[in-house]
Every structure is written in C-alpha cells, then in structure tokens.
C-alpha cells in the first residue's frame, strides 16, 4: 500500500485571518452602540446615529465582497496545490 507524503495546508492562514476580520468588523462596529449613540455631528441634517449605521451598510457590503473574493482565491490556490501533489 503506497504511503501518502502529502502535507496538509495549515488551517489558519493570513488570507483567512483577513477574511475573518472582514466579516467580524461590521458586527463589532454595530454592537458597540456607545460609540455612535449620539446626535452630533449631523450630516446634511441627519443625526450621527442614523448616517453612521447607513455608512456601515455600504462598508459591510464592500467587506463582504472582499471576503468572498479572497475566499475564492484561497480555494483556487488550495485546489491547485492539491492537484500538483
């Protein structure tokens, strides 16, 4: 029976840490209510509390897209490494 000399790829890689940060950052920002529970500074008449949350909708979208692209790249790299062994 032939023995496999295949080395396993580490579970935690720098790319996966960045992916985790991209997905966790919006939750931390929204759960830390004390940082944005105020009315000033207002932006075009909208209290800070509201425009800060709406800004995070856009930031969350961008971070989720980045995490998805990084995950796709990570999976392609993993498949290529697996196929070359």
Short mmCIF file of C-alpha atoms in Angstrom, two decimals:
data_model
loop_
_atom_site.label_atom_id
_atom_site.label_comp_id
_atom_site.label_asym_id
_atom_site.label_seq_id
_atom_site.Cartn_x
_atom_site.Cartn_y
_atom_site.Cartn_z
CA UNK A 1 0.00 0.00 0.00
CA UNK A 2 1.60 3.33 -1.05
CA UNK A 3 2.05 5.95 1.64
CA UNK A 4 0.88 9.47 1.04
CA UNK A 5 3.58 12.11 1.51
CA UNK A 6 1.05 14.87 1.08
CA UNK A 7 1.48 17.69 3.60
CA UNK A 8 -1.70 19.29 4.84
CA UNK A 9 -2.12 23.02 4.41
CA UNK A 10 -2.42 25.00 7.67
CA UNK A 11 -5.98 25.71 8.70
CA UNK A 12 -5.22 29.30 9.72
CA UNK A 13 -3.51 31.33 7.01
CA UNK A 14 -3.01 35.10 6.68
CA UNK A 15 -5.67 35.25 3.95
CA UNK A 16 -8.20 33.52 6.19
CA UNK A 17 -7.40 35.92 9.03
CA UNK A 18 -8.16 38.85 6.70
CA UNK A 19 -11.40 37.14 5.63
CA UNK A 20 -12.42 36.72 9.28
CA UNK A 21 -11.61 40.36 10.03
CA UNK A 22 -13.72 41.50 7.05
CA UNK A 23 -16.70 39.51 8.29
CA UNK A 24 -16.36 40.33 12.01
CA UNK A 25 -15.65 44.09 11.77
CA UNK A 26 -19.25 45.13 10.88
CA UNK A 27 -20.64 43.15 13.82
CA UNK A 28 -18.22 44.74 16.25
CA UNK A 29 -18.96 48.21 14.88
CA UNK A 30 -22.72 47.76 15.22
CA UNK A 31 -22.65 46.02 18.61
CA UNK A 32 -20.51 48.79 20.13
CA UNK A 33 -23.52 51.11 20.41
CA UNK A 34 -21.85 53.52 22.81
CA UNK A 35 -19.53 54.66 20.01
CA UNK A 36 -22.37 56.01 17.86
CA UNK A 37 -25.32 56.64 20.22
CA UNK A 38 -25.29 60.41 19.76
CA UNK A 39 -26.87 63.05 17.57
CA UNK A 40 -23.81 65.10 16.65
CA UNK A 41 -22.15 65.53 14.22
CA UNK A 42 -25.12 65.76 11.89
CA UNK A 43 -24.61 65.23 8.17
CA UNK A 44 -26.99 67.16 5.87
CA UNK A 45 -29.43 67.33 8.76
CA UNK A 46 -29.29 63.60 9.54
CA UNK A 47 -28.21 62.74 13.12
CA UNK A 48 -24.94 60.83 13.50
CA UNK A 49 -26.73 57.75 14.86
CA UNK A 50 -28.54 57.20 11.55
CA UNK A 51 -25.90 58.13 8.99
CA UNK A 52 -23.26 56.09 10.82
CA UNK A 53 -25.42 52.97 10.55
CA UNK A 54 -26.18 53.62 6.88
CA UNK A 55 -22.47 54.10 6.19
CA UNK A 56 -21.82 50.70 7.73
CA UNK A 57 -24.31 49.14 5.32
CA UNK A 58 -22.03 50.24 2.46
CA UNK A 59 -18.83 49.31 4.32
CA UNK A 60 -20.27 45.89 5.20
CA UNK A 61 -21.14 45.26 1.57
CA UNK A 62 -17.61 46.12 0.46
CA UNK A 63 -16.03 43.99 3.19
CA UNK A 64 -18.27 41.02 2.39
CA UNK A 65 -17.41 41.27 -1.31
CA UNK A 66 -13.70 41.42 -0.45
CA UNK A 67 -14.03 38.40 1.85
CA UNK A 68 -15.82 36.45 -0.88
CA UNK A 69 -13.15 37.26 -3.48
CA UNK A 70 -10.37 36.32 -1.05
CA UNK A 71 -12.15 33.05 -0.23
CA UNK A 72 -12.47 32.20 -3.92
CA UNK A 73 -8.76 32.91 -4.40
CA UNK A 74 -7.90 30.77 -1.35
CA UNK A 75 -9.98 27.87 -2.64
CA UNK A 76 -8.44 28.05 -6.13
CA UNK A 77 -4.96 28.06 -4.58
CA UNK A 78 -5.83 25.08 -2.39
CA UNK A 79 -7.16 23.11 -5.39
CA UNK A 80 -4.08 23.92 -7.48
CA UNK A 81 -1.76 22.81 -4.65
CA UNK A 82 -3.77 19.62 -4.23
CA UNK A 83 -3.68 18.85 -7.96
CA UNK A 84 0.06 19.40 -8.22
CA UNK A 85 0.89 16.86 -5.49
#
